[in-house]
Amino acid sequence: MTAMMTWLRDPNPQSRTQARLGQMWLGWLRMRRNPLAMIGLMIVLALLLMAAWAPLLATHDPLTQNLSQRLLPPGSAGHWLGTDEFGRDIWSRIVYGSRVTLYIVGLVALTAPAFGLLIGTVSGYFGGWVDQVLMRITDIFLAFPRLILALALVAALGPGVENAVLAIALTAWPPYARVARAETLTVRSADYIAAVQLQGAGSGRIIWGYVMPMCLPSVIIRVTLDMAGVILTAAGLGFLGLGVQPPMAEWGQMISSGRKFLFDQWWVATVPGLAIFTVSLGFNLLGDGLRDVLDPRSASR
Amino acid sequence: MTLIPDPTPTRRPSRAARRARTAAGLILSLVATLLGLLLVTFFIGRIVPIDPVLAVIGERATAAQYAAAREALGLDQPVWMQFLIYVRDALTGNFGTSILTRRPVMEDIARVFPATLELATIATIFGVLLGIPAGVVAATRPGSWIDQLVRLVGLAGYSMPVFWLGLMGLLLFYGILGWVGGPGRLDSGYEMMFEFDVPRVTGMILIDTALAGKWDIFRNAVSHIVLPAGVLGYYSMAYISRMTRSFMMNELSQEYITTARVKGMPEWRVVWVHALRNVMVPLITVIALSYATLLEGSVLTETVFAWPGLGLYITNALFSADMAAVMGGTIVVGAVFVFLNMLSDVLYRLVDPRARS
């Protein structure tokens, strides 16, 4: 362990990997001092573990209906968060619902930034009319109301997780394109890019190998900060019945089904909302912390 | 030494010319964005798995009827021609007929839109009245409990689903405490009174009843709008207070503030008069943006509160596969969104001389 630490702290790293890991270690040390960011990290880790170990954590089958046990309040024997209108255990449905949330968040986090990164780097690297056209398109998409557009798209494609992901991703990429373009503009005229150009590297290779890596940190921060928004949009679509279809468990849709019993069995709608709130809060806190660590401009504040 | 007159004097374009150019640029980008919006909704409309012809004539039509309806809808034209027809229709406010209400979509939207506007406006007023003072106080005392509170409120606002907050509000203030009216714009008894006794002027209940002097209906309407407007206003407040704080922090570190303090100006005057005036400029943009976001957020809020506005109209249309109504609503919300964005940009230029150059 101590050998590992000295290796990480070595001021004269022997390899690129060592330098990179050393930097990450320093960043981790800085973030560890931020209690709110650590809470966020723990919430996100808890979500990951919950989704991974769902069958172990769930006390019941999330889909099994038991009408003799319907609408039990929290604290009932065997159902510590109560049951819904079909007698399904709410805790187990929350646990399995985390998989859906994570699935949506994961897919959006992979597709939208990748697309935005591509548009932004190409736009920034080539400049000229390419830049004009691509940024015009980005601006147009940025000017749209996101939820409404996602709604219209899901309405057209039909409800379902994949379509919800597609709709969210299609409305989420423009900010990443903007961020990536801004970063690209700052590195485009750097000497090391000129050196690669002189060695005869093609545009594709330069963008992929030398520009994109420089844009990644800013995009990653943006992604983490946006994840809460993605979760809320996904929950909104689920609430309107356009996300995951019943009987599968999804948090937004669980709230929607609990609406009918709001005044008599408050917990059916309340508990899934708390889950959404906690997870979004986790991503927000983690995003804030990451920004402070990875973005030197805001660290000085 | 003789002065040789410059043969080609380079004249700077006059101020009016520069303004005209800026205006032309703004209008051009507005047109481009609106065209883009129409293009997107057009393509969304084309990928719908529902056959638009069958939706109009029904399943049992003959082949000849099918062909005639297809022609009437312009579906036999090439795609670009269809798009041009689509743009023409949209510009003249023709979004087709709603399957659900059997009325022109535009007529429906004109009927429900005032309810949304009323809600979003009251919510923005909440947001501005609470958000700006909170942001200013937080900026003058960074690290104090009020600063922490503003941060917490903002954080919660960015993490809570609006429909859930609405439901929790209903549960607490309507179900348990009984302080406010329930879902809908009025109690059902008052609804009939409003229908028959109050002339429609704006379509906004609060204004129309006040104009007609029907204060009992007005009071009932207030008890119904307080909660949904408060819920939406919370998000607006979270955003506005956070932005006010950061603008204000920046402004208070300027040198003219130090000068004002050094010459002995009372602190409240420095903060609330000198600094705030300069902060108001970027804040106008923020307020316009939050107003636009509220119009969008109304989709979920209106569903929760059974508020008969544009958001509820779109969701109801969604479940009856009433694509004409969904797309019409989407275009209207999108266009209002785009206009508000543009308006905030223009206001910014008008108010801040520095942004004009």
XYZ file of C-alpha atoms in Angstrom, chain B residues 22-352:
331
model
C -28.256 43.646 -35.865
C -32.020 43.546 -36.157
C -31.801 41.764 -39.496
C -29.424 39.215 -37.963
C -31.785 38.608 -35.074
C -34.796 38.192 -37.328
C -32.838 35.859 -39.608
C -31.807 33.627 -36.731
C -35.376 33.707 -35.396
C -36.696 32.570 -38.773
C -34.020 29.872 -39.035
C -34.844 28.551 -35.562
C -38.576 28.511 -36.228
C -38.004 26.743 -39.572
C -35.836 24.233 -37.737
C -38.612 23.680 -35.219
C -41.092 23.053 -38.024
C -38.636 20.737 -39.780
C -38.216 18.669 -36.619
C -41.943 18.421 -35.905
C -42.512 17.636 -39.582
C -40.152 14.684 -39.399
C -41.578 13.541 -36.091
C -44.998 13.663 -37.736
C -43.711 11.511 -40.595
C -42.257 8.755 -38.452
C -45.563 8.176 -36.670
C -46.588 4.598 -37.327
C -50.215 5.738 -37.725
C -51.329 6.118 -41.354
C -52.582 9.726 -41.501
C -54.967 8.892 -44.312
C -56.615 6.063 -42.381
C -56.855 8.327 -39.343
C -59.019 10.697 -41.373
C -61.250 8.352 -43.405
C -61.399 5.287 -41.186
C -60.619 1.648 -41.918
C -63.530 0.815 -44.206
C -62.951 3.346 -46.975
C -62.678 2.205 -50.589
C -59.461 2.490 -52.552
C -60.843 5.483 -54.450
C -61.754 7.286 -51.240
C -58.309 6.493 -49.899
C -56.633 7.981 -52.959
C -58.820 11.081 -52.810
C -58.095 11.668 -49.126
C -54.403 11.077 -49.756
C -54.457 13.740 -52.428
C -56.452 16.130 -50.246
C -53.829 15.783 -47.507
C -51.089 16.445 -50.033
C -49.420 13.115 -49.343
C -48.994 12.342 -53.041
C -46.592 15.278 -53.356
C -42.811 14.966 -52.997
C -41.471 15.354 -49.465
C -40.072 18.863 -49.905
C -43.404 20.006 -51.332
C -45.162 18.464 -48.333
C -42.844 20.401 -46.056
C -43.620 23.663 -47.848
C -47.338 22.978 -47.463
C -46.687 22.197 -43.802
C -44.847 25.487 -43.276
C -47.591 27.410 -45.064
C -50.248 25.761 -42.903
C -48.297 26.424 -39.723
C -47.770 30.088 -40.630
C -51.477 30.563 -41.203
C -52.229 28.829 -37.910
C -53.681 25.747 -39.571
C -52.612 22.729 -37.527
C -55.426 20.507 -38.714
C -58.408 19.202 -36.787
C -58.188 17.513 -33.424
C -59.577 13.978 -33.429
C -60.506 14.344 -29.787
C -62.456 17.609 -29.787
C -63.337 17.656 -33.523
C -62.376 21.320 -33.644
C -59.462 23.080 -35.351
C -56.364 22.597 -33.184
C -55.592 26.311 -33.291
C -59.022 27.125 -31.844
C -58.466 24.627 -29.029
C -55.043 26.065 -28.259
C -56.377 29.614 -28.193
C -58.969 28.446 -25.669
C -56.604 26.632 -23.292
C -53.520 28.839 -23.585
C -54.686 31.650 -21.242
C -54.873 29.155 -18.366
C -51.224 28.195 -18.888
C -50.189 31.809 -19.299
C -51.961 32.767 -16.075
C -50.248 29.964 -14.171
C -46.789 30.675 -15.553
C -47.131 34.411 -14.950
C -48.153 34.062 -11.298
C -45.361 31.525 -10.814
C -42.794 33.916 -12.301
C -44.042 36.703 -10.037
C -43.501 34.355 -7.060
C -40.046 33.491 -8.332
C -38.992 37.085 -8.892
C -40.391 38.495 -5.661
C -38.740 35.813 -3.529
C -35.730 34.889 -5.642
C -34.143 38.290 -6.191
C -34.127 39.459 -2.540
C -32.939 36.015 -1.406
C -30.120 36.070 -3.957
C -29.079 39.596 -3.005
C -29.005 38.869 0.717
C -27.091 35.629 0.089
C -24.500 37.515 -1.945
C -23.996 40.217 0.678
C -23.443 37.632 3.387
C -21.721 34.643 1.792
C -21.535 31.680 4.155
C -24.335 32.949 6.390
C -27.380 30.816 7.151
C -29.419 32.592 4.520
C -26.728 31.871 1.947
C -26.770 28.198 2.928
C -30.554 28.226 2.698
C -30.498 29.671 -0.821
C -27.996 27.012 -1.823
C -30.118 24.262 -0.286
C -33.321 25.511 -1.906
C -31.551 25.618 -5.246
C -30.098 22.146 -4.837
C -33.491 20.711 -3.897
C -35.080 22.507 -6.833
C -32.625 20.910 -9.246
C -33.244 17.458 -7.774
C -36.997 17.214 -7.209
C -39.411 16.085 -9.886
C -41.971 18.854 -10.345
C -44.907 16.452 -10.506
C -43.899 14.862 -7.217
C -43.546 18.213 -5.466
C -46.998 19.078 -6.798
C -48.470 15.868 -5.407
C -46.801 16.405 -2.039
C -48.145 19.958 -1.985
C -51.648 18.687 -2.718
C -51.320 16.074 0.013
C -50.168 18.569 2.631
C -51.933 21.848 1.853
C -55.151 20.486 0.359
C -55.556 16.983 1.806
C -54.279 17.489 5.349
C -54.374 21.212 6.109
C -57.182 22.216 3.754
C -55.636 25.656 3.196
C -55.999 25.768 -0.581
C -58.405 24.650 -3.264
C -57.912 21.270 -4.901
C -57.192 20.407 -8.526
C -58.787 22.452 -11.272
C -59.103 26.207 -11.720
C -62.299 26.603 -9.647
C -64.624 24.604 -7.397
C -67.266 22.956 -9.527
C -69.989 25.274 -8.197
C -68.038 28.362 -9.138
C -67.184 26.872 -12.495
C -70.807 27.205 -13.643
C -70.980 30.764 -12.315
C -67.818 31.647 -14.196
C -69.181 30.008 -17.317
C -72.407 32.025 -17.330
C -71.873 35.214 -15.331
C -68.411 36.363 -16.323
C -67.705 37.698 -19.819
C -64.499 36.326 -21.357
C -62.046 39.088 -21.983
C -58.615 37.532 -21.576
C -59.489 33.943 -20.674
C -57.498 34.375 -17.464
C -59.888 33.819 -14.574
C -58.203 36.229 -12.173
C -58.351 39.124 -14.631
C -61.787 38.375 -16.031
C -63.468 38.025 -12.634
C -61.754 41.165 -11.353
C -62.996 43.089 -14.401
C -66.504 41.770 -13.850
C -66.320 42.509 -10.129
C -67.114 38.906 -9.170
C -64.890 38.828 -6.120
C -66.228 35.539 -4.694
C -65.189 33.708 -7.861
C -61.915 35.615 -7.826
C -61.189 34.468 -4.291
C -61.971 30.875 -5.174
C -59.703 31.102 -8.223
C -56.896 32.463 -6.038
C -57.233 29.518 -3.649
C -56.847 27.171 -6.628
C -53.922 28.866 -8.341
C -51.787 29.406 -5.240
C -50.516 25.845 -4.991
C -49.655 25.056 -8.636
C -48.174 28.532 -9.072
C -46.246 28.093 -5.835
C -44.847 24.744 -6.985
C -43.775 26.130 -10.359
C -42.622 29.323 -8.690
C -40.349 27.310 -6.424
C -38.315 26.172 -9.438
C -38.287 29.677 -10.811
C -37.130 31.001 -7.433
C -34.387 28.379 -7.165
C -32.996 29.416 -10.526
C -33.425 33.176 -10.102
C -31.947 33.312 -6.588
C -28.918 31.276 -7.645
C -28.252 33.492 -10.644
C -28.896 36.696 -8.660
C -26.390 35.560 -6.075
C -23.639 34.917 -8.584
C -24.269 38.153 -10.558
C -24.406 40.133 -7.331
C -21.164 38.620 -5.975
C -19.491 39.666 -9.166
C -20.942 43.182 -9.049
C -20.055 43.792 -5.401
C -16.390 43.191 -6.139
C -16.321 46.047 -8.656
C -14.400 49.221 -7.927
C -17.335 51.605 -8.128
C -18.857 49.738 -5.191
C -15.716 50.346 -3.157
C -15.836 54.012 -4.162
C -19.448 54.285 -3.082
C -18.612 52.685 0.266
C -15.549 54.834 0.805
C -17.461 58.048 0.249
C -19.785 56.948 3.030
C -22.886 55.804 1.233
C -25.139 53.677 3.424
C -24.665 49.998 2.733
C -28.322 49.366 1.831
C -28.069 52.011 -0.864
C -24.864 50.529 -2.236
C -26.411 47.092 -2.466
C -30.050 47.677 -3.317
C -29.671 50.714 -5.535
C -26.234 50.813 -7.133
C -25.315 47.162 -7.459
C -28.819 45.823 -8.033
C -29.439 48.197 -10.912
C -26.510 46.755 -12.793
C -27.483 43.214 -11.905
C -30.992 43.747 -13.260
C -29.629 43.706 -16.794
C -28.455 40.100 -16.911
C -31.338 39.179 -14.624
C -33.856 40.135 -17.292
C -32.426 37.360 -19.438
C -32.651 34.928 -16.558
C -36.267 35.854 -15.836
C -37.274 35.487 -19.480
C -35.564 32.107 -19.628
C -37.232 30.910 -16.452
C -40.587 32.068 -17.810
C -40.006 29.976 -20.919
C -39.016 26.974 -18.803
C -42.185 27.366 -16.751
C -44.330 27.156 -19.857
C -42.639 23.841 -20.527
C -42.794 22.674 -16.920
C -46.518 23.299 -17.041
C -47.011 20.027 -18.956
C -46.349 17.960 -15.846
C -47.751 20.442 -13.341
C -51.011 20.818 -15.221
C -51.386 17.057 -15.330
C -51.008 16.866 -11.560
C -53.388 19.746 -10.834
C -55.914 18.970 -13.598
C -55.255 22.509 -14.788
C -56.997 22.923 -18.149
C -54.108 24.571 -19.977
C -51.924 23.772 -22.941
C -49.882 21.170 -21.062
C -52.912 19.131 -20.089
C -54.249 19.529 -23.616
C -51.052 18.046 -25.079
C -51.003 15.137 -22.617
C -54.652 14.319 -23.205
C -54.095 14.446 -26.957
C -51.107 12.159 -26.514
C -53.224 9.386 -25.085
C -55.839 9.596 -27.802
C -53.126 9.397 -30.478
C -54.342 12.831 -31.579
C -51.134 13.717 -33.395
C -52.452 16.917 -34.970
C -53.156 18.305 -31.501
C -49.813 17.069 -30.058
C -47.821 18.601 -32.898
C -49.816 21.830 -32.844
C -49.225 22.175 -29.120
C -45.537 21.339 -29.521
C -45.109 23.974 -32.202
C -46.891 26.628 -30.142
C -44.863 25.921 -26.984
C -41.680 25.731 -29.062
C -42.451 29.009 -30.822
C -43.239 30.800 -27.554
C -40.011 29.382 -26.116
C -37.998 30.630 -29.081
C -39.678 34.045 -28.976
C -38.984 34.477 -25.276
C -35.347 33.550 -25.815
C -35.124 36.121 -28.559
C -36.971 38.723 -26.509
C -34.551 38.311 -23.619
C -31.698 38.819 -26.063
C -33.253 41.997 -27.455
C -34.088 43.357 -24.002
C -30.526 42.745 -22.949
C -29.256 44.789 -25.871
C -31.739 47.569 -25.207
C -31.004 47.891 -21.514
C -27.241 47.425 -21.528
